[in-house]
Each structure stands twice: as C-alpha cells, then as structure tokens.
Short mmCIF file of N, CA and C in Angstrom, two decimals:
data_model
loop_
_atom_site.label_atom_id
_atom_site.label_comp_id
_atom_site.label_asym_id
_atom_site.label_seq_id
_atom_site.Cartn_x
_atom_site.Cartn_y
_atom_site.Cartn_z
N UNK A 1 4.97 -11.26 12.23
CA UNK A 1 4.90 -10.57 10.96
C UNK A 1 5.46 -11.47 9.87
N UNK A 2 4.63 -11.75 8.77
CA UNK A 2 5.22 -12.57 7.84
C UNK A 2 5.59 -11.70 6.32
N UNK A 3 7.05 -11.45 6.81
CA UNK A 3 7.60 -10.73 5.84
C UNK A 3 8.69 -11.71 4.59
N UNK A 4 8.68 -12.88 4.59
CA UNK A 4 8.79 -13.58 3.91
C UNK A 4 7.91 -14.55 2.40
N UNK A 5 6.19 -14.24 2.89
CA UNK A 5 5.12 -14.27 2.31
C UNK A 5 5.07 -15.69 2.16
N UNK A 6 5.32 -16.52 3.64
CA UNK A 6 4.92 -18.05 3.05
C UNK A 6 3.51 -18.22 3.28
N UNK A 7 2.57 -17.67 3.94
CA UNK A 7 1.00 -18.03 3.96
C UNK A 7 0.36 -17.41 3.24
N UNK A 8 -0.31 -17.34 1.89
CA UNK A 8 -1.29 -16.33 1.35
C UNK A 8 -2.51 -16.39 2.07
N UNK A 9 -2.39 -17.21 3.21
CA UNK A 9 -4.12 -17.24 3.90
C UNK A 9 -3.84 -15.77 4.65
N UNK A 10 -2.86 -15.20 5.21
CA UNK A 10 -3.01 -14.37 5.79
C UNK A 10 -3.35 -12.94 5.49
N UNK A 11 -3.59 -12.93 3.86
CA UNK A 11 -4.07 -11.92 3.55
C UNK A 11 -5.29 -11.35 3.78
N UNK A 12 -5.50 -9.72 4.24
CA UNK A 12 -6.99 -9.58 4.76
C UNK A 12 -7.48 -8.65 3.71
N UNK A 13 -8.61 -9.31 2.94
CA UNK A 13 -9.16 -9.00 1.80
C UNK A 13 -9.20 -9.18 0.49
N UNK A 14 -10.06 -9.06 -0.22
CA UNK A 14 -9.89 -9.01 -1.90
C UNK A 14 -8.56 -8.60 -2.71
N UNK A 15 -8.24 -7.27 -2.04
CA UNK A 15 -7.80 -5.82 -2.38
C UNK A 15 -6.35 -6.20 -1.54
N UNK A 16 -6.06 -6.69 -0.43
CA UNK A 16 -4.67 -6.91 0.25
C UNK A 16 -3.75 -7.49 -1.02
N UNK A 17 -2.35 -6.32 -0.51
CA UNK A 17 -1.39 -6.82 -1.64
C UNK A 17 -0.86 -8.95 -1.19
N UNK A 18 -0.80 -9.36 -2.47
CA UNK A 18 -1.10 -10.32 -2.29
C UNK A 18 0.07 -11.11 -1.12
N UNK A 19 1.09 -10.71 -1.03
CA UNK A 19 1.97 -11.36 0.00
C UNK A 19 2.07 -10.37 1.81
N UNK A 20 1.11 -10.03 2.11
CA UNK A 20 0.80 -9.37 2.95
C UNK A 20 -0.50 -9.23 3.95
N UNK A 21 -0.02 -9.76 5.52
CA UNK A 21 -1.66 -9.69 5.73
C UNK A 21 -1.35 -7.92 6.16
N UNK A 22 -2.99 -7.44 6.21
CA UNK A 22 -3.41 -6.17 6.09
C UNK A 22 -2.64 -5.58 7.31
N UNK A 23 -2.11 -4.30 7.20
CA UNK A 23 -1.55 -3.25 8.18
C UNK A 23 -0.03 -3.48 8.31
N UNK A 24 0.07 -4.57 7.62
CA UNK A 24 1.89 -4.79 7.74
C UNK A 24 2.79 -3.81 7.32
N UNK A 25 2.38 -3.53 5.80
CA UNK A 25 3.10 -2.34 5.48
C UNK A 25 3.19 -0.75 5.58
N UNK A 26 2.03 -0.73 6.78
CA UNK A 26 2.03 0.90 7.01
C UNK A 26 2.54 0.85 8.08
N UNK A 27 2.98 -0.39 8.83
CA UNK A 27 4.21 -0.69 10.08
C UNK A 27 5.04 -0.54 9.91
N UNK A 28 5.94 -1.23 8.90
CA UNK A 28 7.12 -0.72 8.18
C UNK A 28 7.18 0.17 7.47
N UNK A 29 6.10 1.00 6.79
CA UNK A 29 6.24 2.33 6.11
C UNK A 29 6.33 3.57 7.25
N UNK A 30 5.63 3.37 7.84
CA UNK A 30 6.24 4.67 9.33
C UNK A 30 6.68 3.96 10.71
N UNK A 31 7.79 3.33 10.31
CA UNK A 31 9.17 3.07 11.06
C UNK A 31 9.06 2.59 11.88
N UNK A 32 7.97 1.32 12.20
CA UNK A 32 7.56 0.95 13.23
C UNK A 32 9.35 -0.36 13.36
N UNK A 33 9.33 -0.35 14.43
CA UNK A 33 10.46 -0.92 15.11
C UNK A 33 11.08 -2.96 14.60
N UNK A 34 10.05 -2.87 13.65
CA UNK A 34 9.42 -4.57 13.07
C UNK A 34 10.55 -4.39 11.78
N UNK A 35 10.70 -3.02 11.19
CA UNK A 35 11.09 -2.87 9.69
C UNK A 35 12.82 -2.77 9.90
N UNK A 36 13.50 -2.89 10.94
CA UNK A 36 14.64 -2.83 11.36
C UNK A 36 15.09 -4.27 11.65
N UNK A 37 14.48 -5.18 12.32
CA UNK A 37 14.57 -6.44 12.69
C UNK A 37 14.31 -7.43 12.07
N UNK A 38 13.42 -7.29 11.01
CA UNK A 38 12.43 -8.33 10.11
C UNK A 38 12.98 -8.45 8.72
N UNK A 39 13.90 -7.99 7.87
CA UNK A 39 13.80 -7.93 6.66
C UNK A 39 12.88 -7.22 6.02
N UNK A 40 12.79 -7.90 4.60
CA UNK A 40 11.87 -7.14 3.74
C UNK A 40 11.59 -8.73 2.78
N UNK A 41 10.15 -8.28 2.22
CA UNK A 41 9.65 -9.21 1.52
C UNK A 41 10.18 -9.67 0.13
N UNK A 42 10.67 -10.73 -0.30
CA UNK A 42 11.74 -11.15 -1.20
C UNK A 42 10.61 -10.52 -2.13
N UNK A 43 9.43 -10.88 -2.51
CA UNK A 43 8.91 -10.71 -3.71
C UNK A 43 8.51 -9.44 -4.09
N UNK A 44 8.39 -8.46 -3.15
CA UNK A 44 7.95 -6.78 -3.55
C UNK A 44 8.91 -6.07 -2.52
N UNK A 45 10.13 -6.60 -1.82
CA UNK A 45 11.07 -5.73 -1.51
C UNK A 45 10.07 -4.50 -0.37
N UNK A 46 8.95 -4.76 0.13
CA UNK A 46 8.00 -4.03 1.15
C UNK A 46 8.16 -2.51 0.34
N UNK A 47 8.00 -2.66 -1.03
CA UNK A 47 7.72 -0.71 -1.32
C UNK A 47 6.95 -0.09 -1.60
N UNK A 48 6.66 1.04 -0.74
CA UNK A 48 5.85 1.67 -0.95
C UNK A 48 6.19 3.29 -1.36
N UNK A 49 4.99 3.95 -2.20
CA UNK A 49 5.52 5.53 -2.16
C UNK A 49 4.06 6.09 -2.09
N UNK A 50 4.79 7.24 -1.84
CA UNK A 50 3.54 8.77 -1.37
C UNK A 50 3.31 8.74 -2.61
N UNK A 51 1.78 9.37 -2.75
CA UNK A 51 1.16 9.86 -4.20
C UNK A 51 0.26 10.85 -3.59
N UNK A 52 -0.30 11.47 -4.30
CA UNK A 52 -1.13 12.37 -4.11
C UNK A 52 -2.34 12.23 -4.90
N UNK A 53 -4.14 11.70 -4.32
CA UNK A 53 -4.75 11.72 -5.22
C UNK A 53 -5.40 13.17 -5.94
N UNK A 54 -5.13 12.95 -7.54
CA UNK A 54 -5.33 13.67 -8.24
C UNK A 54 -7.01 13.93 -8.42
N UNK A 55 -7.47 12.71 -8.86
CA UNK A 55 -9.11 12.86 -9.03
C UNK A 55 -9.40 11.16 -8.55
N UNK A 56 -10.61 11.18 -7.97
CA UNK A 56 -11.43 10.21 -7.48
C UNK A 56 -12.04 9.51 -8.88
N UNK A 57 -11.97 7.98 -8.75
CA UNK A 57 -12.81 7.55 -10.27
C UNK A 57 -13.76 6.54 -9.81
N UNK A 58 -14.40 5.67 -10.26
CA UNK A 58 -15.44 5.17 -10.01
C UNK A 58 -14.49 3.43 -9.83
N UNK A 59 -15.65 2.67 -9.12
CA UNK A 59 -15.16 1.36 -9.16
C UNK A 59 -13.53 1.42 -8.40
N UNK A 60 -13.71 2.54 -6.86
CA UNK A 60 -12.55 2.24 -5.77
C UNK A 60 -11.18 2.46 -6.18
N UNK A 61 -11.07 3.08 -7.93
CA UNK A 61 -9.88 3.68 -8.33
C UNK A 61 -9.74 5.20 -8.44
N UNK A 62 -8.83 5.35 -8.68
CA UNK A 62 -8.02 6.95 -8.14
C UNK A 62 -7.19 7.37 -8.89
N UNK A 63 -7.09 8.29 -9.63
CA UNK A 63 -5.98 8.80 -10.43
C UNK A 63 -4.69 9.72 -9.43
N UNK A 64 -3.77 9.21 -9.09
CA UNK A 64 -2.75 9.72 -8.40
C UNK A 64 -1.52 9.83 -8.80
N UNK A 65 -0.78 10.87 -7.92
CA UNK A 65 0.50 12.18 -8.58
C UNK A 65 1.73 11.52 -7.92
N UNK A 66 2.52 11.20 -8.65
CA UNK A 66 3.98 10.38 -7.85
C UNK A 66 4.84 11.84 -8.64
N UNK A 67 6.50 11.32 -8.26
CA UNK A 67 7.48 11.95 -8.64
C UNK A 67 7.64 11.53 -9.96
N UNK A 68 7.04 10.52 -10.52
CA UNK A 68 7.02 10.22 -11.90
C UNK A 68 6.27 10.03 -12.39
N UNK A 69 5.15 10.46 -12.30
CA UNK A 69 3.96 10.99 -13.32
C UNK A 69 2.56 10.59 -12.02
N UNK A 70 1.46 10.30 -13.34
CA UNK A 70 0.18 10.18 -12.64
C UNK A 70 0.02 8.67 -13.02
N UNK A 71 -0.93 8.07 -12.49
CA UNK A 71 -1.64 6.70 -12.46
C UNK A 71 -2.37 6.15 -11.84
N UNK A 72 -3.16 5.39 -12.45
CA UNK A 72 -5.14 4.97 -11.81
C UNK A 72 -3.96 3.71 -10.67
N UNK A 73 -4.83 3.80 -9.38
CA UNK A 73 -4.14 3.08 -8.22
C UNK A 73 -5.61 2.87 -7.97
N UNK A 74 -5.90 1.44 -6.69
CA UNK A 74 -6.91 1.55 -6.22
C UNK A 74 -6.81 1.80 -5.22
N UNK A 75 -7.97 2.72 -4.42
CA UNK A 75 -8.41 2.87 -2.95
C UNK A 75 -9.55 2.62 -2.50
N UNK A 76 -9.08 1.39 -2.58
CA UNK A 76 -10.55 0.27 -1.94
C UNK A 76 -10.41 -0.14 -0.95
N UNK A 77 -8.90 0.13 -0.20
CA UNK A 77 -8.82 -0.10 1.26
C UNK A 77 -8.50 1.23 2.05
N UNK A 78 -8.81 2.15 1.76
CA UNK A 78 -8.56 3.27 2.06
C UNK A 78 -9.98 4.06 1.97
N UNK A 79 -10.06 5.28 3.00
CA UNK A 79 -11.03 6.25 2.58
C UNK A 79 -10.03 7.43 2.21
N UNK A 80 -10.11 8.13 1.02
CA UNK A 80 -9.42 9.21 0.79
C UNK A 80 -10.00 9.80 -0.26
N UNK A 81 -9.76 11.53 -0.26
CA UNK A 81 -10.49 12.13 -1.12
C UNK A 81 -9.14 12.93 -2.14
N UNK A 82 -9.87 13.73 -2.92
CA UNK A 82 -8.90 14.43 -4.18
C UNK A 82 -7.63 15.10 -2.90
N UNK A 83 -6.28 15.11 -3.19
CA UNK A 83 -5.49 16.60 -2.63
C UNK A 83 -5.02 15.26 -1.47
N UNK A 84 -5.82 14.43 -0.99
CA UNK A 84 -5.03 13.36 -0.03
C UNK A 84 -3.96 12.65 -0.92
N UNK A 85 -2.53 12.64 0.63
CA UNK A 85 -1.66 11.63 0.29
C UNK A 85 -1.48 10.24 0.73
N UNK A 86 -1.23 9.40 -0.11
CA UNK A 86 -1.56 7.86 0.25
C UNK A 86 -0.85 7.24 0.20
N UNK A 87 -0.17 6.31 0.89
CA UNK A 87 0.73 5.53 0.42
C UNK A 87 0.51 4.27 -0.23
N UNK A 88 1.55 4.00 -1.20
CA UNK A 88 0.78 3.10 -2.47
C UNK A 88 1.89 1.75 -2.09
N UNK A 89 0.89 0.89 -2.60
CA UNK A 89 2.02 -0.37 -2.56
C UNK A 89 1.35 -1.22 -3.80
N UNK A 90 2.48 -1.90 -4.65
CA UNK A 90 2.22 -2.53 -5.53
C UNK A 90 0.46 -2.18 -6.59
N UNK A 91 0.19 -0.66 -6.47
CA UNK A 91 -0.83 -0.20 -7.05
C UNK A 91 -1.73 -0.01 -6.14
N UNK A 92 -2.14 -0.20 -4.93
CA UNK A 92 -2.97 -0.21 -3.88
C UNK A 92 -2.60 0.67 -2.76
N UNK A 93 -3.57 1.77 -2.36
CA UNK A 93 -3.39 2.52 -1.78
C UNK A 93 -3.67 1.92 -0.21
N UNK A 94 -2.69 2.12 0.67
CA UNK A 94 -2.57 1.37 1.56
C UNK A 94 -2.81 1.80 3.12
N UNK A 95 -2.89 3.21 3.17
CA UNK A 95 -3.11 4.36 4.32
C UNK A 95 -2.93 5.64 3.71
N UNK A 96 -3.87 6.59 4.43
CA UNK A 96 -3.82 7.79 4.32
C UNK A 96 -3.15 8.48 5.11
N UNK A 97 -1.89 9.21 4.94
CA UNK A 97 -0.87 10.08 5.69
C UNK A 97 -0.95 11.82 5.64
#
C-alpha cells in the first residue's frame, strides 16, 4: 500500500484521487487492518467523509449533503443514485456505503 504517494503511476484512472492507487482508501475508510500499521498520506492526511447524494447532475457529478452544507462532488467512480451515501475523498466519491 503506498500511503506515502511516491508513484503517481499507481493511480487507477482519470478520476483516482491523485496520490492513491484505486481501493486504498475505502481500506482504510472501513478499518481495514492496513490503516493501523501504515500511516496516513502526508499530502491529503487519507480523508474521507460520508455525504449523502442530494441530486444526480450530468457529466458524473452529484450534488451532495455533508455536516456542512451541500456540494457538486464527482461520481465517476462510483455507481450511486439520489438518497445514497458515499464516501468522498478530496471531492471524489469513492464507494457507496
């Protein structure tokens, strides 16, 4: 797990937050045993939060409900509909919970 972010090759996709290859952070977002042993990524601190999408928008963005307001996130790596919660990282919706 490269939680330090020295390879950007290991990113999987367009849309992968950029110091992350794909599925890393929904390992450490539900407590997988890696997020105890490994650190956290110097440059985004691995955070993520629940949102709730509000309304579906065009072009793989999403208007979604945090504890501090609403905001267009994308879910272009995600399938999720209105009333789903997602977990967001650095604006990118990252799994559906």
């Amino acid at each position: 797990m490269n939680t330090r972010c020295k390879d950007p090759a290991e990113v999987s996709g367009p849309s992968a937050p950029p110091c992350h290859p794909a599925g890393e952070l929904t390992d450490l977002a539900a407590g997988h045993p890696a997020a105890a042993t490994t650190g956290s990524c110097v440059t985004c601190s691995d955070g993520v939060i629940e949102m709730e999408i509000v309304r579906l928008e065009e072009g793989g963005l999403a208007l979604a409900r945090a504890s501090a307001g609403v905001e267009e996130i994308s879910i272009a790596l995600v399938q999720a509909q209105a009333g789903d919660t997602v977990l967001v990282h650095a604006g990118e919706a990252i799994a559906v919970v």
